[in-house]
mmCIF file of C-alpha atoms in Angstrom:
data_model
loop_
_atom_site.group_PDB
_atom_site.id
_atom_site.type_symbol
_atom_site.label_atom_id
_atom_site.label_comp_id
_atom_site.label_asym_id
_atom_site.label_seq_id
_atom_site.Cartn_x
_atom_site.Cartn_y
_atom_site.Cartn_z
ATOM 1 C CA UNK A 295 -27.687 27.852 16.302
ATOM 2 C CA UNK A 296 -26.389 25.196 13.877
ATOM 3 C CA UNK A 297 -23.259 24.137 15.830
ATOM 4 C CA UNK A 298 -20.844 22.247 13.571
ATOM 5 C CA UNK A 299 -21.985 21.541 10.027
ATOM 6 C CA UNK A 300 -20.308 19.309 7.474
ATOM 7 C CA UNK A 301 -20.865 18.826 3.773
ATOM 8 C CA UNK A 302 -21.331 16.551 1.965
ATOM 9 C CA UNK A 303 -22.955 13.783 4.025
ATOM 10 C CA UNK A 304 -21.924 11.070 1.588
ATOM 11 C CA UNK A 305 -19.454 10.894 -1.277
ATOM 12 C CA UNK A 306 -18.038 8.238 -3.558
ATOM 13 C CA UNK A 307 -14.676 8.977 -5.137
ATOM 14 C CA UNK A 308 -12.655 7.119 -7.701
ATOM 15 C CA UNK A 309 -9.032 6.336 -6.937
ATOM 16 C CA UNK A 310 -6.866 9.336 -7.740
ATOM 17 C CA UNK A 311 -9.638 11.928 -7.540
ATOM 18 C CA UNK A 312 -9.501 14.842 -5.135
ATOM 19 C CA UNK A 313 -12.145 16.528 -3.050
ATOM 20 C CA UNK A 314 -12.676 18.957 -0.204
ATOM 21 C CA UNK A 315 -14.759 18.194 2.866
ATOM 22 C CA UNK A 316 -16.297 21.347 4.252
ATOM 23 C CA UNK A 317 -16.685 22.150 7.947
ATOM 24 C CA UNK A 318 -18.207 25.249 9.503
ATOM 25 C CA UNK A 319 -18.921 26.128 13.115
ATOM 26 C CA UNK A 320 -20.943 29.063 14.422
ATOM 27 C CA UNK A 321 -19.942 28.902 18.091
ATOM 28 C CA UNK A 322 -16.888 31.165 17.744
ATOM 29 C CA UNK A 323 -14.664 28.310 18.849
ATOM 30 C CA UNK A 324 -10.942 28.755 18.461
ATOM 31 C CA UNK A 325 -10.009 25.103 18.099
ATOM 32 C CA UNK A 326 -11.108 22.851 15.276
ATOM 33 C CA UNK A 327 -10.278 19.245 14.469
ATOM 34 C CA UNK A 328 -10.618 16.655 11.754
ATOM 35 C CA UNK A 329 -10.949 12.991 12.687
ATOM 36 C CA UNK A 330 -11.490 9.819 10.768
ATOM 37 C CA UNK A 331 -13.361 6.833 12.124
ATOM 38 C CA UNK A 332 -12.782 3.448 10.544
ATOM 39 C CA UNK A 333 -15.336 0.657 11.118
ATOM 40 C CA UNK A 334 -15.298 -0.634 14.677
ATOM 41 C CA UNK A 335 -12.563 1.755 15.707
ATOM 42 C CA UNK A 336 -12.185 4.889 17.746
ATOM 43 C CA UNK A 337 -11.403 8.248 16.226
ATOM 44 C CA UNK A 338 -8.005 9.210 14.885
ATOM 45 C CA UNK A 339 -6.935 12.831 14.642
ATOM 46 C CA UNK A 340 -5.927 13.959 11.156
ATOM 47 C CA UNK A 341 -5.288 17.698 11.604
ATOM 48 C CA UNK A 342 -6.197 20.360 14.084
ATOM 49 C CA UNK A 343 -6.171 24.138 14.278
ATOM 50 C CA UNK A 344 -5.897 26.423 17.281
ATOM 51 C CA UNK A 345 -7.006 29.517 15.419
ATOM 52 C CA UNK A 346 -7.245 31.160 12.032
ATOM 53 C CA UNK A 347 -4.002 30.719 10.110
ATOM 54 C CA UNK A 348 -2.637 28.032 12.449
ATOM 55 C CA UNK A 349 -2.840 24.334 11.699
ATOM 56 C CA UNK A 350 -0.877 21.271 12.724
ATOM 57 C CA UNK A 351 -0.727 17.556 12.042
ATOM 58 C CA UNK A 352 -2.411 14.955 14.151
ATOM 59 C CA UNK A 353 -1.855 11.219 14.265
ATOM 60 C CA UNK A 354 -2.716 10.348 10.632
ATOM 61 C CA UNK A 355 -2.113 13.382 8.351
ATOM 62 C CA UNK A 356 -0.725 11.653 5.259
ATOM 63 C CA UNK A 357 -2.838 12.172 2.164
ATOM 64 C CA UNK A 358 -4.691 15.170 3.603
ATOM 65 C CA UNK A 359 -4.311 18.929 3.772
ATOM 66 C CA UNK A 360 -6.132 21.641 5.672
ATOM 67 C CA UNK A 361 -6.378 25.391 5.825
ATOM 68 C CA UNK A 362 -7.981 27.783 8.305
ATOM 69 C CA UNK A 363 -8.496 31.217 6.824
ATOM 70 C CA UNK A 364 -11.393 32.136 9.132
ATOM 71 C CA UNK A 365 -12.482 31.172 12.638
ATOM 72 C CA UNK A 366 -15.601 29.504 11.257
ATOM 73 C CA UNK A 367 -14.277 27.300 8.462
ATOM 74 C CA UNK A 368 -11.852 24.393 8.461
ATOM 75 C CA UNK A 369 -11.911 22.485 5.152
ATOM 76 C CA UNK A 370 -10.131 19.159 4.695
ATOM 77 C CA UNK A 371 -8.630 18.402 1.300
ATOM 78 C CA UNK A 372 -8.023 14.887 0.042
ATOM 79 C CA UNK A 373 -5.500 14.707 -2.766
ATOM 80 C CA UNK A 374 -5.200 11.608 -4.931
ATOM 81 C CA UNK A 375 -7.801 9.557 -3.075
ATOM 82 C CA UNK A 376 -6.882 5.979 -2.148
ATOM 83 C CA UNK A 377 -9.070 3.091 -0.919
ATOM 84 C CA UNK A 378 -7.370 3.398 2.493
ATOM 85 C CA UNK A 379 -9.104 6.753 2.879
ATOM 86 C CA UNK A 380 -12.523 5.123 2.884
ATOM 87 C CA UNK A 381 -13.853 6.169 6.269
ATOM 88 C CA UNK A 382 -16.259 8.417 8.115
ATOM 89 C CA UNK A 383 -14.842 11.885 8.660
ATOM 90 C CA UNK A 384 -15.830 14.037 11.596
ATOM 91 C CA UNK A 385 -15.119 17.684 12.132
ATOM 92 C CA UNK A 386 -15.183 19.023 15.680
ATOM 93 C CA UNK A 387 -14.639 22.289 17.487
ATOM 94 C CA UNK A 388 -13.951 23.416 21.038
ATOM 95 C CA UNK A 389 -13.642 26.745 22.779
ATOM 96 C CA UNK A 390 -9.988 26.096 23.469
ATOM 97 C CA UNK A 391 -8.078 22.867 24.022
ATOM 98 C CA UNK A 392 -8.152 20.698 27.104
ATOM 99 C CA UNK A 393 -10.270 20.520 29.149
ATOM 100 C CA UNK A 394 -13.111 21.815 27.035
ATOM 101 C CA UNK A 395 -15.345 19.276 25.377
ATOM 102 C CA UNK A 396 -15.414 18.993 21.635
ATOM 103 C CA UNK A 397 -18.592 19.459 19.629
ATOM 104 C CA UNK A 398 -18.922 17.245 16.595
ATOM 105 C CA UNK A 399 -20.483 17.605 13.197
ATOM 106 C CA UNK A 400 -22.715 14.859 11.736
ATOM 107 C CA UNK A 401 -19.893 13.278 9.733
ATOM 108 C CA UNK A 402 -19.132 12.617 6.070
ATOM 109 C CA UNK A 403 -19.139 9.025 4.842
ATOM 110 C CA UNK A 404 -16.513 8.714 2.108
ATOM 111 C CA UNK A 405 -15.973 5.684 -0.093
ATOM 112 C CA UNK A 406 -13.006 5.454 -2.450
ATOM 113 C CA UNK A 407 -13.285 2.783 -5.152
ATOM 114 C CA UNK B 76 2.656 5.796 26.612
ATOM 115 C CA UNK B 77 -0.876 7.089 26.731
ATOM 116 C CA UNK B 78 -3.664 4.675 25.988
ATOM 117 C CA UNK B 79 -7.360 4.058 26.570
ATOM 118 C CA UNK B 80 -8.718 0.521 26.654
ATOM 119 C CA UNK B 81 -12.368 -0.395 26.369
ATOM 120 C CA UNK B 82 -12.178 -4.146 26.586
ATOM 121 C CA UNK B 83 -15.885 -4.761 25.991
ATOM 122 C CA UNK B 84 -16.428 -4.651 22.257
ATOM 123 C CA UNK B 85 -20.174 -5.246 22.483
ATOM 124 C CA UNK B 86 -22.663 -5.631 25.319
ATOM 125 C CA UNK B 87 -26.245 -6.760 24.934
ATOM 126 C CA UNK B 88 -28.792 -6.504 27.748
ATOM 127 C CA UNK B 89 -32.542 -6.518 28.110
ATOM 128 C CA UNK B 90 -34.299 -3.251 28.782
ATOM 129 C CA UNK B 91 -34.397 -2.181 32.442
ATOM 130 C CA UNK B 92 -31.223 -4.046 33.305
ATOM 131 C CA UNK B 93 -28.279 -2.128 34.714
ATOM 132 C CA UNK B 94 -25.112 -2.156 32.634
ATOM 133 C CA UNK B 95 -21.545 -1.003 33.243
ATOM 134 C CA UNK B 96 -19.124 -0.007 30.507
ATOM 135 C CA UNK B 97 -15.475 -0.283 31.454
ATOM 136 C CA UNK B 98 -12.716 2.171 30.629
ATOM 137 C CA UNK B 99 -9.082 1.740 31.656
ATOM 138 C CA UNK B 100 -6.516 4.396 30.848
ATOM 139 C CA UNK B 101 -2.736 4.651 30.932
ATOM 140 C CA UNK B 102 -0.726 7.794 31.496
ATOM 141 C CA UNK B 103 2.188 8.943 33.590
ATOM 142 C CA UNK B 104 0.909 12.514 33.689
ATOM 143 C CA UNK B 105 -0.620 13.671 36.947
ATOM 144 C CA UNK B 106 -2.940 16.180 35.276
ATOM 145 C CA UNK B 107 -5.351 14.743 32.782
ATOM 146 C CA UNK B 108 -9.012 14.700 31.799
ATOM 147 C CA UNK B 109 -11.323 11.831 31.020
ATOM 148 C CA UNK B 110 -14.351 12.001 28.791
ATOM 149 C CA UNK B 111 -17.254 9.845 27.733
ATOM 150 C CA UNK B 112 -19.004 10.364 24.405
ATOM 151 C CA UNK B 113 -22.069 8.638 22.989
ATOM 152 C CA UNK B 114 -22.500 7.783 19.310
ATOM 153 C CA UNK B 115 -26.111 6.754 18.608
ATOM 154 C CA UNK B 116 -27.050 4.925 15.390
ATOM 155 C CA UNK B 117 -27.553 8.281 13.671
ATOM 156 C CA UNK B 118 -23.774 8.709 13.841
ATOM 157 C CA UNK B 119 -23.157 11.998 15.592
ATOM 158 C CA UNK B 120 -20.950 12.120 18.686
ATOM 159 C CA UNK B 121 -22.464 13.540 21.839
ATOM 160 C CA UNK B 122 -20.477 14.674 24.860
ATOM 161 C CA UNK B 123 -21.601 13.047 28.127
ATOM 162 C CA UNK B 124 -19.107 13.920 30.846
ATOM 163 C CA UNK B 125 -15.645 15.247 31.654
ATOM 164 C CA UNK B 126 -13.636 14.560 34.823
ATOM 165 C CA UNK B 127 -10.256 15.909 35.816
ATOM 166 C CA UNK B 128 -7.606 13.822 37.513
ATOM 167 C CA UNK B 129 -7.921 15.679 40.799
ATOM 168 C CA UNK B 130 -11.600 15.011 41.270
ATOM 169 C CA UNK B 131 -12.387 11.403 42.132
ATOM 170 C CA UNK B 132 -15.942 12.067 43.210
ATOM 171 C CA UNK B 133 -18.439 9.857 41.506
ATOM 172 C CA UNK B 134 -20.931 11.612 39.279
ATOM 173 C CA UNK B 135 -24.592 10.853 38.811
ATOM 174 C CA UNK B 136 -26.829 12.329 36.146
ATOM 175 C CA UNK B 137 -30.263 10.765 36.074
ATOM 176 C CA UNK B 138 -29.832 7.108 35.098
ATOM 177 C CA UNK B 139 -26.166 7.629 34.262
ATOM 178 C CA UNK B 140 -23.332 7.387 36.752
ATOM 179 C CA UNK B 141 -19.579 7.400 36.490
ATOM 180 C CA UNK B 142 -17.041 5.818 38.820
ATOM 181 C CA UNK B 143 -13.523 7.268 38.642
ATOM 182 C CA UNK B 144 -10.820 5.323 40.481
ATOM 183 C CA UNK B 145 -7.236 6.506 40.099
ATOM 184 C CA UNK B 146 -5.951 3.466 42.022
ATOM 185 C CA UNK B 147 -7.089 1.203 39.186
ATOM 186 C CA UNK B 148 -6.848 3.824 36.382
ATOM 187 C CA UNK B 149 -10.484 3.275 35.562
ATOM 188 C CA UNK B 150 -13.385 5.516 34.648
ATOM 189 C CA UNK B 151 -16.403 3.253 34.354
ATOM 190 C CA UNK B 152 -19.858 4.241 33.166
ATOM 191 C CA UNK B 153 -23.055 2.683 34.510
ATOM 192 C CA UNK B 154 -26.523 3.001 33.065
ATOM 193 C CA UNK B 155 -29.268 2.129 35.517
ATOM 194 C CA UNK B 156 -32.593 0.772 34.278
ATOM 195 C CA UNK B 157 -31.426 0.807 30.670
ATOM 196 C CA UNK B 158 -33.736 1.873 27.867
ATOM 197 C CA UNK B 159 -33.772 1.100 24.167
ATOM 198 C CA UNK B 160 -32.746 4.707 23.478
ATOM 199 C CA UNK B 161 -29.471 4.012 25.284
ATOM 200 C CA UNK B 162 -28.411 1.762 22.407
ATOM 201 C CA UNK B 163 -25.280 3.353 20.969
ATOM 202 C CA UNK B 164 -21.522 3.101 20.790
ATOM 203 C CA UNK B 165 -19.902 4.674 23.826
ATOM 204 C CA UNK B 166 -16.373 6.044 23.711
ATOM 205 C CA UNK B 167 -14.030 6.828 26.552
ATOM 206 C CA UNK B 168 -11.246 9.349 25.849
ATOM 207 C CA UNK B 169 -8.212 10.770 27.626
ATOM 208 C CA UNK B 170 -6.761 14.247 27.306
ATOM 209 C CA UNK B 171 -3.486 15.356 28.834
ATOM 210 C CA UNK B 172 -2.598 18.800 30.133
ATOM 211 C CA UNK B 173 0.527 18.811 28.029
ATOM 212 C CA UNK B 174 -1.329 17.842 24.893
ATOM 213 C CA UNK B 175 -3.822 20.618 24.439
ATOM 214 C CA UNK B 176 -5.247 19.455 21.231
ATOM 215 C CA UNK B 177 -5.570 15.750 21.204
ATOM 216 C CA UNK B 178 -8.053 13.325 22.650
ATOM 217 C CA UNK B 179 -6.816 9.748 22.931
ATOM 218 C CA UNK B 180 -9.808 7.581 22.145
ATOM 219 C CA UNK B 181 -10.741 4.078 23.171
ATOM 220 C CA UNK B 182 -12.120 1.761 20.503
ATOM 221 C CA UNK B 183 -15.643 2.078 21.853
ATOM 222 C CA UNK B 184 -18.213 -0.295 23.323
ATOM 223 C CA UNK B 185 -21.338 -1.049 21.342
ATOM 224 C CA UNK B 186 -24.306 -1.251 23.699
ATOM 225 C CA UNK B 187 -27.449 -3.015 22.517
ATOM 226 C CA UNK B 188 -30.562 -2.697 24.641
ATOM 227 C CA UNK B 189 -33.213 -5.238 23.697
ATOM 228 C CA UNK B 190 -36.881 -4.454 24.374
#
């Protein structure tokens, strides 16, 4: 049982490039989330999804896009990367929303230069 | 406004000491949930505990204990007889009944346990 997996683990992007961060969960969870964690800070929600085909913005959605075509997958797309998007990105899933705990992937460390 | 404050940015203790990590939250909602997560140096986030606003009983799990006090809006975490493996960043988070999807996170407390 892999839980939540994320690829890649590390990535360096040049300003203006685009990329997709992959996230897959095998727990049949309905809810999935993307967070970013800046150094010394807590997590900020980028986007979330309550089921296949349904997504919504979190606290910091600008510069990102998501899609949820299956229950298992929730990719995060960065368009026109900027240095401000340098961060660690975590994907998480939960059975439903509150009060269920969220299970996190190992994170993707992204540097934009 | 909803907010979680972890005023201790970093705590350093010697192994076997007891240590308490503070968490103060703000909300006007009467139904809410509080969480603690651990982030060890490897980087992943690990769920530790969840409490709902109607259950003020303290919780103990091995060397870990949690003290929830609605009167002071606090949900503090104590590690008894700390060990080097407890070194991590610990996050407190708040979730509201009317906000099904979002956890409001504190900034975290970095705990360093010295051998």
